[in-house]
Amino acid sequence: MGRRIRGRRLQALGRFLGCRRIEEGQGKRGLFRSVQDPQDLSRAQALPGRGTASSPPSPQRTPLLFQAGSSSSGRAFAARNAEATFIIAPSPAIAAELIKDTRRLAVEYGRNPEDIKFFQGLSFIIGATEEEAKEKEAYYDQFVSVDGYLAHSAIVDKTGRVYPPETPIADLDTNTGKGFSEWVSKHITDREPVVADIAWLQARNTRVVGTPGQIADKIERWQAAGVDGINVINWVIPGSFEEFADKVLPVLRERGLAQSEYAQGTLREKLFGEGPLLNERHPAAGYRGAFASGPSSWDEAAALRGAEVQEAGVPA
């Protein structure tokens, strides 16, 4: 049941991404001819990309495409469509495995391995000394709620009930958290993993504890695994972000692991150092220019639209 729902969800998302034909296919002024009524958008299943563009395209046309989800079906979807993906691997070794497999799939879809960037989610507990950092970690652990983590992760059955913490991973029938459950099964090999392990995996295995220098050392290991960037997860707000910015970022900049200023251009240009558009290997690039022969002004577009309505026999 869970696999079927998840498959339909990815299919619906694929149809939604069909809207890229509008962004990539329209002319420079954002106008093109279409025999489809814009109201079809509200009637169409999961927005299959019918309708007309109502504004000029942005410099990127298609926005930078991020994806999250590391199940086998999620990786396949990312390999075909994503330019960047959020991951929460429990270790650099598993991150390297995930990245290698996703990039392998990308090549099968006609893309380059480097066409996808990977951003690992990590939380940080920072101290002036290692002892201080560990004391802070012990303090934070007092507030960790296994039930809270599981509810937040939506590890639920098909009736919406959160699975009890003692449920074996092998017994899960869920449409959510598939990547987490797959990673737990790989990470715990000396006993049968249970649902509670997912919560502790999220709380502890993506946690980096230590002095700013020790944290920089560990981030280097993630970089060596193929990770392109870090998605900072907070323990407290706004303290976690402020501490990271004030204490860890300066060390990362000294080691060349963090930028000191933003590059020019769009987000796509900042991440890939190329132009603002999707590269030619991305499947959406095939839509480029598809509607470039459309009207060159709004008056011309209105006239064409009126002719189409009249031809279809629909009252204006």
PDB file of N, CA, C and O in Angstrom, residues 106-179:
ATOM      1  N   ALA A 106      22.082   9.276 -12.464  1.00  0.00           N
ATOM      2  CA  ALA A 106      22.054  10.484 -13.283  1.00  0.00           C
ATOM      3  C   ALA A 106      22.726  10.245 -14.632  1.00  0.00           C
ATOM      4  O   ALA A 106      22.243  10.705 -15.681  1.00  0.00           O
ATOM      5  N   VAL A 107      23.828   9.527 -14.627  1.00  0.00           N
ATOM      6  CA  VAL A 107      24.529   9.211 -15.871  1.00  0.00           C
ATOM      7  C   VAL A 107      23.644   8.359 -16.775  1.00  0.00           C
ATOM      8  O   VAL A 107      23.604   8.546 -17.998  1.00  0.00           O
ATOM      9  N   GLU A 108      22.889   7.427 -16.178  1.00  0.00           N
ATOM     10  CA  GLU A 108      21.980   6.598 -16.968  1.00  0.00           C
ATOM     11  C   GLU A 108      20.890   7.436 -17.646  1.00  0.00           C
ATOM     12  O   GLU A 108      20.377   7.054 -18.698  1.00  0.00           O
ATOM     13  N   TYR A 109      20.556   8.573 -17.031  1.00  0.00           N
ATOM     14  CA  TYR A 109      19.560   9.472 -17.614  1.00  0.00           C
ATOM     15  C   TYR A 109      20.194  10.484 -18.570  1.00  0.00           C
ATOM     16  O   TYR A 109      19.522  11.420 -19.012  1.00  0.00           O
ATOM     17  N   GLY A 110      21.466  10.331 -18.882  1.00  0.00           N
ATOM     18  CA  GLY A 110      22.120  11.211 -19.841  1.00  0.00           C
ATOM     19  C   GLY A 110      22.700  12.479 -19.244  1.00  0.00           C
ATOM     20  O   GLY A 110      23.062  13.409 -19.974  1.00  0.00           O
ATOM     21  N   ARG A 111      22.809  12.529 -17.920  1.00  0.00           N
ATOM     22  CA  ARG A 111      23.367  13.702 -17.256  1.00  0.00           C
ATOM     23  C   ARG A 111      24.787  13.401 -16.792  1.00  0.00           C
ATOM     24  O   ARG A 111      25.252  12.261 -16.849  1.00  0.00           O
ATOM     25  N   ASN A 112      25.490  14.423 -16.321  1.00  0.00           N
ATOM     26  CA  ASN A 112      26.810  14.240 -15.737  1.00  0.00           C
ATOM     27  C   ASN A 112      26.689  14.020 -14.233  1.00  0.00           C
ATOM     28  O   ASN A 112      25.756  14.530 -13.600  1.00  0.00           O
ATOM     29  N   PRO A 113      27.621  13.298 -13.617  1.00  0.00           N
ATOM     30  CA  PRO A 113      27.559  13.098 -12.169  1.00  0.00           C
ATOM     31  C   PRO A 113      27.537  14.410 -11.398  1.00  0.00           C
ATOM     32  O   PRO A 113      26.881  14.526 -10.365  1.00  0.00           O
ATOM     33  N   GLU A 114      28.263  15.421 -11.901  1.00  0.00           N
ATOM     34  CA  GLU A 114      28.374  16.704 -11.202  1.00  0.00           C
ATOM     35  C   GLU A 114      27.169  17.614 -11.412  1.00  0.00           C
ATOM     36  O   GLU A 114      27.149  18.740 -10.895  1.00  0.00           O
ATOM     37  N   ASP A 115      26.170  17.135 -12.147  1.00  0.00           N
ATOM     38  CA  ASP A 115      24.981  17.955 -12.372  1.00  0.00           C
ATOM     39  C   ASP A 115      24.092  18.047 -11.134  1.00  0.00           C
ATOM     40  O   ASP A 115      23.113  18.805 -11.127  1.00  0.00           O
ATOM     41  N   ILE A 116      24.399  17.270 -10.091  1.00  0.00           N
ATOM     42  CA  ILE A 116      23.612  17.280  -8.862  1.00  0.00           C
ATOM     43  C   ILE A 116      24.518  17.597  -7.683  1.00  0.00           C
ATOM     44  O   ILE A 116      25.574  16.981  -7.515  1.00  0.00           O
ATOM     45  N   LYS A 117      24.115  18.563  -6.855  1.00  0.00           N
ATOM     46  CA  LYS A 117      24.823  18.908  -5.625  1.00  0.00           C
ATOM     47  C   LYS A 117      24.099  18.256  -4.441  1.00  0.00           C
ATOM     48  O   LYS A 117      22.871  18.128  -4.444  1.00  0.00           O
ATOM     49  N   PHE A 118      24.866  17.877  -3.414  1.00  0.00           N
ATOM     50  CA  PHE A 118      24.311  17.207  -2.246  1.00  0.00           C
ATOM     51  C   PHE A 118      24.591  18.023  -0.990  1.00  0.00           C
ATOM     52  O   PHE A 118      25.738  18.406  -0.732  1.00  0.00           O
ATOM     53  N   PHE A 119      23.513  18.260  -0.215  1.00  0.00           N
ATOM     54  CA  PHE A 119      23.613  19.064   1.004  1.00  0.00           C
ATOM     55  C   PHE A 119      23.184  18.216   2.201  1.00  0.00           C
ATOM     56  O   PHE A 119      22.022  17.824   2.309  1.00  0.00           O
ATOM     57  N   GLN A 120      24.152  17.930   3.068  1.00  0.00           N
ATOM     58  CA  GLN A 120      23.919  17.082   4.233  1.00  0.00           C
ATOM     59  C   GLN A 120      23.395  17.897   5.407  1.00  0.00           C
ATOM     60  O   GLN A 120      23.943  18.948   5.749  1.00  0.00           O
ATOM     61  N   GLY A 121      22.314  17.405   6.027  1.00  0.00           N
ATOM     62  CA  GLY A 121      21.789  18.049   7.217  1.00  0.00           C
ATOM     63  C   GLY A 121      22.590  17.649   8.448  1.00  0.00           C
ATOM     64  O   GLY A 121      22.752  16.455   8.730  1.00  0.00           O
ATOM     65  N   LEU A 122      23.133  18.626   9.161  1.00  0.00           N
ATOM     66  CA  LEU A 122      23.905  18.369  10.380  1.00  0.00           C
ATOM     67  C   LEU A 122      23.520  19.383  11.451  1.00  0.00           C
ATOM     68  O   LEU A 122      23.241  20.545  11.155  1.00  0.00           O
ATOM     69  N   SER A 123      23.504  18.928  12.698  1.00  0.00           N
ATOM     70  CA  SER A 123      23.341  19.848  13.827  1.00  0.00           C
ATOM     71  C   SER A 123      24.674  19.935  14.561  1.00  0.00           C
ATOM     72  O   SER A 123      25.508  19.017  14.487  1.00  0.00           O
ATOM     73  N   PHE A 124      24.871  21.027  15.289  1.00  0.00           N
ATOM     74  CA  PHE A 124      26.168  21.291  15.919  1.00  0.00           C
ATOM     75  C   PHE A 124      25.985  21.707  17.369  1.00  0.00           C
ATOM     76  O   PHE A 124      25.145  22.550  17.683  1.00  0.00           O
ATOM     77  N   ILE A 125      26.777  21.087  18.239  1.00  0.00           N
ATOM     78  CA  ILE A 125      26.838  21.480  19.642  1.00  0.00           C
ATOM     79  C   ILE A 125      28.268  21.920  19.900  1.00  0.00           C
ATOM     80  O   ILE A 125      29.200  21.107  19.834  1.00  0.00           O
ATOM     81  N   ILE A 126      28.445  23.197  20.180  1.00  0.00           N
ATOM     82  CA  ILE A 126      29.767  23.833  20.140  1.00  0.00           C
ATOM     83  C   ILE A 126      30.184  24.263  21.539  1.00  0.00           C
ATOM     84  O   ILE A 126      29.387  24.819  22.304  1.00  0.00           O
ATOM     85  N   GLY A 127      31.437  24.002  21.863  1.00  0.00           N
ATOM     86  CA  GLY A 127      31.975  24.445  23.142  1.00  0.00           C
ATOM     87  C   GLY A 127      33.372  25.007  22.965  1.00  0.00           C
ATOM     88  O   GLY A 127      34.063  24.699  21.986  1.00  0.00           O
ATOM     89  N   ALA A 128      33.793  25.829  23.934  1.00  0.00           N
ATOM     90  CA  ALA A 128      35.167  26.357  23.892  1.00  0.00           C
ATOM     91  C   ALA A 128      36.171  25.231  24.086  1.00  0.00           C
ATOM     92  O   ALA A 128      37.305  25.293  23.599  1.00  0.00           O
ATOM     93  N   THR A 129      35.752  24.189  24.829  1.00  0.00           N
ATOM     94  CA  THR A 129      36.554  22.984  25.022  1.00  0.00           C
ATOM     95  C   THR A 129      35.693  21.779  24.692  1.00  0.00           C
ATOM     96  O   THR A 129      34.452  21.869  24.653  1.00  0.00           O
ATOM     97  N   GLU A 130      36.330  20.642  24.509  1.00  0.00           N
ATOM     98  CA  GLU A 130      35.571  19.414  24.234  1.00  0.00           C
ATOM     99  C   GLU A 130      34.680  19.057  25.418  1.00  0.00           C
ATOM    100  O   GLU A 130      33.536  18.619  25.241  1.00  0.00           O
ATOM    101  N   GLU A 131      35.194  19.255  26.632  1.00  0.00           N
ATOM    102  CA  GLU A 131      34.418  18.954  27.832  1.00  0.00           C
ATOM    103  C   GLU A 131      33.160  19.818  27.897  1.00  0.00           C
ATOM    104  O   GLU A 131      32.061  19.325  28.208  1.00  0.00           O
ATOM    105  N   GLU A 132      33.293  21.094  27.596  1.00  0.00           N
ATOM    106  CA  GLU A 132      32.132  21.985  27.619  1.00  0.00           C
ATOM    107  C   GLU A 132      31.097  21.563  26.584  1.00  0.00           C
ATOM    108  O   GLU A 132      29.883  21.583  26.854  1.00  0.00           O
ATOM    109  N   ALA A 133      31.547  21.155  25.409  1.00  0.00           N
ATOM    110  CA  ALA A 133      30.628  20.730  24.359  1.00  0.00           C
ATOM    111  C   ALA A 133      29.870  19.474  24.773  1.00  0.00           C
ATOM    112  O   ALA A 133      28.660  19.355  24.537  1.00  0.00           O
ATOM    113  N   LYS A 134      30.554  18.535  25.420  1.00  0.00           N
ATOM    114  CA  LYS A 134      29.901  17.297  25.849  1.00  0.00           C
ATOM    115  C   LYS A 134      28.912  17.558  26.981  1.00  0.00           C
ATOM    116  O   LYS A 134      27.861  16.905  27.068  1.00  0.00           O
ATOM    117  N   GLU A 135      29.221  18.487  27.852  1.00  0.00           N
ATOM    118  CA  GLU A 135      28.279  18.856  28.915  1.00  0.00           C
ATOM    119  C   GLU A 135      27.012  19.462  28.308  1.00  0.00           C
ATOM    120  O   GLU A 135      25.887  19.173  28.749  1.00  0.00           O
ATOM    121  N   LYS A 136      27.191  20.281  27.295  1.00  0.00           N
ATOM    122  CA  LYS A 136      26.039  20.882  26.622  1.00  0.00           C
ATOM    123  C   LYS A 136      25.226  19.804  25.911  1.00  0.00           C
ATOM    124  O   LYS A 136      23.979  19.839  25.909  1.00  0.00           O
ATOM    125  N   GLU A 137      25.919  18.835  25.310  1.00  0.00           N
ATOM    126  CA  GLU A 137      25.230  17.732  24.638  1.00  0.00           C
ATOM    127  C   GLU A 137      24.368  16.943  25.625  1.00  0.00           C
ATOM    128  O   GLU A 137      23.215  16.612  25.338  1.00  0.00           O
ATOM    129  N   ALA A 138      24.931  16.633  26.805  1.00  0.00           N
ATOM    130  CA  ALA A 138      24.171  15.898  27.820  1.00  0.00           C
ATOM    131  C   ALA A 138      22.947  16.681  28.266  1.00  0.00           C
ATOM    132  O   ALA A 138      21.874  16.109  28.506  1.00  0.00           O
ATOM    133  N   TYR A 139      23.086  17.979  28.357  1.00  0.00           N
ATOM    134  CA  TYR A 139      21.962  18.832  28.747  1.00  0.00           C
ATOM    135  C   TYR A 139      20.862  18.778  27.684  1.00  0.00           C
ATOM    136  O   TYR A 139      19.683  18.604  27.999  1.00  0.00           O
ATOM    137  N   TYR A 140      21.240  18.896  26.406  1.00  0.00           N
ATOM    138  CA  TYR A 140      20.249  18.856  25.332  1.00  0.00           C
ATOM    139  C   TYR A 140      19.545  17.504  25.278  1.00  0.00           C
ATOM    140  O   TYR A 140      18.349  17.418  24.972  1.00  0.00           O
ATOM    141  N   ASP A 141      20.280  16.411  25.564  1.00  0.00           N
ATOM    142  CA  ASP A 141      19.700  15.079  25.483  1.00  0.00           C
ATOM    143  C   ASP A 141      18.568  14.871  26.490  1.00  0.00           C
ATOM    144  O   ASP A 141      17.724  13.997  26.299  1.00  0.00           O
ATOM    145  N   GLN A 142      18.556  15.664  27.545  1.00  0.00           N
ATOM    146  CA  GLN A 142      17.466  15.557  28.514  1.00  0.00           C
ATOM    147  C   GLN A 142      16.119  15.900  27.883  1.00  0.00           C
ATOM    148  O   GLN A 142      15.070  15.476  28.373  1.00  0.00           O
ATOM    149  N   PHE A 143      16.157  16.660  26.810  1.00  0.00           N
ATOM    150  CA  PHE A 143      14.920  17.141  26.201  1.00  0.00           C
ATOM    151  C   PHE A 143      14.553  16.382  24.924  1.00  0.00           C
ATOM    152  O   PHE A 143      13.564  16.713  24.267  1.00  0.00           O
ATOM    153  N   VAL A 144      15.347  15.369  24.572  1.00  0.00           N
ATOM    154  CA  VAL A 144      15.035  14.588  23.379  1.00  0.00           C
ATOM    155  C   VAL A 144      13.817  13.716  23.660  1.00  0.00           C
ATOM    156  O   VAL A 144      13.777  12.979  24.649  1.00  0.00           O
ATOM    157  N   SER A 145      12.819  13.798  22.810  1.00  0.00           N
ATOM    158  CA  SER A 145      11.599  12.994  22.929  1.00  0.00           C
ATOM    159  C   SER A 145      11.517  12.053  21.737  1.00  0.00           C
ATOM    160  O   SER A 145      11.382  12.501  20.588  1.00  0.00           O
ATOM    161  N   VAL A 146      11.602  10.752  22.010  1.00  0.00           N
ATOM    162  CA  VAL A 146      11.491   9.779  20.930  1.00  0.00           C
ATOM    163  C   VAL A 146      10.138   9.905  20.242  1.00  0.00           C
ATOM    164  O   VAL A 146      10.049   9.922  19.012  1.00  0.00           O
ATOM    165  N   ASP A 147       9.074  10.006  21.047  1.00  0.00           N
ATOM    166  CA  ASP A 147       7.731  10.156  20.459  1.00  0.00           C
ATOM    167  C   ASP A 147       7.632  11.430  19.627  1.00  0.00           C
ATOM    168  O   ASP A 147       6.992  11.445  18.565  1.00  0.00           O
ATOM    169  N   GLY A 148       8.271  12.507  20.111  1.00  0.00           N
ATOM    170  CA  GLY A 148       8.243  13.758  19.364  1.00  0.00           C
ATOM    171  C   GLY A 148       8.954  13.643  18.031  1.00  0.00           C
ATOM    172  O   GLY A 148       8.450  14.122  16.998  1.00  0.00           O
ATOM    173  N   TYR A 149      10.123  12.999  18.029  1.00  0.00           N
ATOM    174  CA  TYR A 149      10.855  12.810  16.772  1.00  0.00           C
ATOM    175  C   TYR A 149      10.036  11.980  15.789  1.00  0.00           C
ATOM    176  O   TYR A 149       9.972  12.283  14.591  1.00  0.00           O
ATOM    177  N   LEU A 150       9.409  10.904  16.286  1.00  0.00           N
ATOM    178  CA  LEU A 150       8.647  10.031  15.394  1.00  0.00           C
ATOM    179  C   LEU A 150       7.421  10.742  14.831  1.00  0.00           C
ATOM    180  O   LEU A 150       7.077  10.570  13.664  1.00  0.00           O
ATOM    181  N   ALA A 151       6.763  11.553  15.672  1.00  0.00           N
ATOM    182  CA  ALA A 151       5.610  12.309  15.181  1.00  0.00           C
ATOM    183  C   ALA A 151       6.042  13.340  14.147  1.00  0.00           C
ATOM    184  O   ALA A 151       5.385  13.522  13.112  1.00  0.00           O
ATOM    185  N   HIS A 152       7.164  14.018  14.421  1.00  0.00           N
ATOM    186  CA  HIS A 152       7.668  15.015  13.488  1.00  0.00           C
ATOM    187  C   HIS A 152       8.077  14.371  12.170  1.00  0.00           C
ATOM    188  O   HIS A 152       7.897  14.953  11.090  1.00  0.00           O
ATOM    189  N   SER A 153       8.633  13.169  12.239  1.00  0.00           N
ATOM    190  CA  SER A 153       9.058  12.468  11.025  1.00  0.00           C
ATOM    191  C   SER A 153       7.895  11.811  10.303  1.00  0.00           C
ATOM    192  O   SER A 153       8.063  11.297   9.199  1.00  0.00           O
ATOM    193  N   ALA A 154       6.717  11.800  10.957  1.00  0.00           N
ATOM    194  CA  ALA A 154       5.502  11.218  10.360  1.00  0.00           C
ATOM    195  C   ALA A 154       5.701   9.746  10.011  1.00  0.00           C
ATOM    196  O   ALA A 154       5.297   9.291   8.933  1.00  0.00           O
ATOM    197  N   ILE A 155       6.332   8.987  10.921  1.00  0.00           N
ATOM    198  CA  ILE A 155       6.454   7.546  10.724  1.00  0.00           C
ATOM    199  C   ILE A 155       5.122   6.944  11.163  1.00  0.00           C
ATOM    200  O   ILE A 155       4.950   6.509  12.307  1.00  0.00           O
ATOM    201  N   VAL A 156       4.165   6.941  10.263  1.00  0.00           N
ATOM    202  CA  VAL A 156       2.793   6.554  10.594  1.00  0.00           C
ATOM    203  C   VAL A 156       2.326   5.433   9.670  1.00  0.00           C
ATOM    204  O   VAL A 156       2.846   5.248   8.568  1.00  0.00           O
ATOM    205  N   ASP A 157       1.315   4.679  10.159  1.00  0.00           N
ATOM    206  CA  ASP A 157       0.726   3.654   9.307  1.00  0.00           C
ATOM    207  C   ASP A 157      -0.321   4.283   8.391  1.00  0.00           C
ATOM    208  O   ASP A 157      -0.518   5.504   8.407  1.00  0.00           O
ATOM    209  N   LYS A 158      -1.010   3.451   7.609  1.00  0.00           N
ATOM    210  CA  LYS A 158      -1.919   4.013   6.603  1.00  0.00           C
ATOM    211  C   LYS A 158      -3.188   4.602   7.208  1.00  0.00           C
ATOM    212  O   LYS A 158      -3.982   5.221   6.497  1.00  0.00           O
ATOM    213  N   THR A 159      -3.386   4.435   8.524  1.00  0.00           N
ATOM    214  CA  THR A 159      -4.505   5.094   9.186  1.00  0.00           C
ATOM    215  C   THR A 159      -4.082   6.405   9.838  1.00  0.00           C
ATOM    216  O   THR A 159      -4.913   7.104  10.419  1.00  0.00           O
ATOM    217  N   GLY A 160      -2.774   6.753   9.765  1.00  0.00           N
ATOM    218  CA  GLY A 160      -2.286   7.979  10.374  1.00  0.00           C
ATOM    219  C   GLY A 160      -1.787   7.805  11.799  1.00  0.00           C
ATOM    220  O   GLY A 160      -1.417   8.788  12.445  1.00  0.00           O
ATOM    221  N   ARG A 161      -1.736   6.569  12.290  1.00  0.00           N
ATOM    222  CA  ARG A 161      -1.286   6.318  13.653  1.00  0.00           C
ATOM    223  C   ARG A 161       0.238   6.226  13.698  1.00  0.00           C
ATOM    224  O   ARG A 161       0.847   5.533  12.886  1.00  0.00           O
ATOM    225  N   VAL A 162       0.853   6.935  14.651  1.00  0.00           N
ATOM    226  CA  VAL A 162       2.307   6.861  14.813  1.00  0.00           C
ATOM    227  C   VAL A 162       2.676   5.483  15.339  1.00  0.00           C
ATOM    228  O   VAL A 162       2.081   4.987  16.297  1.00  0.00           O
ATOM    229  N   TYR A 163       3.658   4.859  14.721  1.00  0.00           N
ATOM    230  CA  TYR A 163       4.083   3.530  15.150  1.00  0.00           C
ATOM    231  C   TYR A 163       4.702   3.587  16.548  1.00  0.00           C
ATOM    232  O   TYR A 163       5.467   4.509  16.862  1.00  0.00           O
ATOM    233  N   PRO A 164       4.402   2.616  17.408  1.00  0.00           N
ATOM    234  CA  PRO A 164       5.056   2.555  18.719  1.00  0.00           C
ATOM    235  C   PRO A 164       6.570   2.421  18.558  1.00  0.00           C
ATOM    236  O   PRO A 164       7.047   1.806  17.595  1.00  0.00           O
ATOM    237  N   PRO A 165       7.357   2.997  19.481  1.00  0.00           N
ATOM    238  CA  PRO A 165       8.817   2.979  19.352  1.00  0.00           C
ATOM    239  C   PRO A 165       9.417   1.584  19.237  1.00  0.00           C
ATOM    240  O   PRO A 165      10.471   1.412  18.622  1.00  0.00           O
ATOM    241  N   GLU A 166       8.756   0.573  19.824  1.00  0.00           N
ATOM    242  CA  GLU A 166       9.332  -0.775  19.834  1.00  0.00           C
ATOM    243  C   GLU A 166       9.024  -1.573  18.567  1.00  0.00           C
ATOM    244  O   GLU A 166       9.456  -2.728  18.427  1.00  0.00           O
ATOM    245  N   THR A 167       8.321  -0.978  17.599  1.00  0.00           N
ATOM    246  CA  THR A 167       7.966  -1.686  16.368  1.00  0.00           C
ATOM    247  C   THR A 167       9.201  -2.002  15.530  1.00  0.00           C
ATOM    248  O   THR A 167      10.002  -1.116  15.232  1.00  0.00           O
ATOM    249  N   PRO A 168       9.400  -3.266  15.123  1.00  0.00           N
ATOM    250  CA  PRO A 168      10.536  -3.583  14.248  1.00  0.00           C
ATOM    251  C   PRO A 168      10.426  -2.852  12.910  1.00  0.00           C
ATOM    252  O   PRO A 168       9.331  -2.713  12.356  1.00  0.00           O
ATOM    253  N   ILE A 169      11.545  -2.397  12.418  1.00  0.00           N
ATOM    254  CA  ILE A 169      11.568  -1.695  11.126  1.00  0.00           C
ATOM    255  C   ILE A 169      10.990  -2.578  10.024  1.00  0.00           C
ATOM    256  O   ILE A 169      10.285  -2.103   9.125  1.00  0.00           O
ATOM    257  N   ALA A 170      11.250  -3.878  10.106  1.00  0.00           N
ATOM    258  CA  ALA A 170      10.770  -4.799   9.076  1.00  0.00           C
ATOM    259  C   ALA A 170       9.250  -4.851   9.009  1.00  0.00           C
ATOM    260  O   ALA A 170       8.677  -5.261   7.986  1.00  0.00           O
ATOM    261  N   ASP A 171       8.567  -4.429  10.079  1.00  0.00           N
ATOM    262  CA  ASP A 171       7.104  -4.486  10.113  1.00  0.00           C
ATOM    263  C   ASP A 171       6.440  -3.190   9.649  1.00  0.00           C
ATOM    264  O   ASP A 171       5.209  -3.101   9.642  1.00  0.00           O
ATOM    265  N   LEU A 172       7.214  -2.175   9.276  1.00  0.00           N
ATOM    266  CA  LEU A 172       6.632  -0.896   8.874  1.00  0.00           C
ATOM    267  C   LEU A 172       5.908  -1.017   7.541  1.00  0.00           C
ATOM    268  O   LEU A 172       6.393  -1.650   6.605  1.00  0.00           O
ATOM    269  N   ASP A 173       4.734  -0.406   7.477  1.00  0.00           N
ATOM    270  CA  ASP A 173       3.991  -0.250   6.229  1.00  0.00           C
ATOM    271  C   ASP A 173       3.602   1.216   6.156  1.00  0.00           C
ATOM    272  O   ASP A 173       2.523   1.622   6.564  1.00  0.00           O
ATOM    273  N   THR A 174       4.525   2.024   5.667  1.00  0.00           N
ATOM    274  CA  THR A 174       4.348   3.469   5.710  1.00  0.00           C
ATOM    275  C   THR A 174       4.772   4.097   4.403  1.00  0.00           C
ATOM    276  O   THR A 174       5.604   3.537   3.670  1.00  0.00           O
ATOM    277  N   ASN A 175       4.214   5.265   4.127  1.00  0.00           N
ATOM    278  CA  ASN A 175       4.544   6.016   2.930  1.00  0.00           C
ATOM    279  C   ASN A 175       5.558   7.115   3.222  1.00  0.00           C
ATOM    280  O   ASN A 175       5.929   7.880   2.344  1.00  0.00           O
ATOM    281  N   THR A 176       6.009   7.216   4.461  1.00  0.00           N
ATOM    282  CA  THR A 176       6.899   8.310   4.852  1.00  0.00           C
ATOM    283  C   THR A 176       8.169   7.768   5.491  1.00  0.00           C
ATOM    284  O   THR A 176       8.202   6.654   6.005  1.00  0.00           O
ATOM    285  N   GLY A 177       9.214   8.587   5.461  1.00  0.00           N
ATOM    286  CA  GLY A 177      10.452   8.234   6.146  1.00  0.00           C
ATOM    287  C   GLY A 177      11.136   6.993   5.607  1.00  0.00           C
ATOM    288  O   GLY A 177      11.870   6.325   6.329  1.00  0.00           O
ATOM    289  N   LYS A 178      10.899   6.672   4.320  1.00  0.00           N
ATOM    290  CA  LYS A 178      11.492   5.447   3.775  1.00  0.00           C
ATOM    291  C   LYS A 178      13.014   5.505   3.772  1.00  0.00           C
ATOM    292  O   LYS A 178      13.681   4.512   4.051  1.00  0.00           O
ATOM    293  N   GLY A 179      13.555   6.688   3.473  1.00  0.00           N
ATOM    294  CA  GLY A 179      15.010   6.815   3.482  1.00  0.00           C
ATOM    295  C   GLY A 179      15.579   6.560   4.862  1.00  0.00           C
ATOM    296  O   GLY A 179      16.598   5.878   5.023  1.00  0.00           O
TER     297      GLY A 179
END
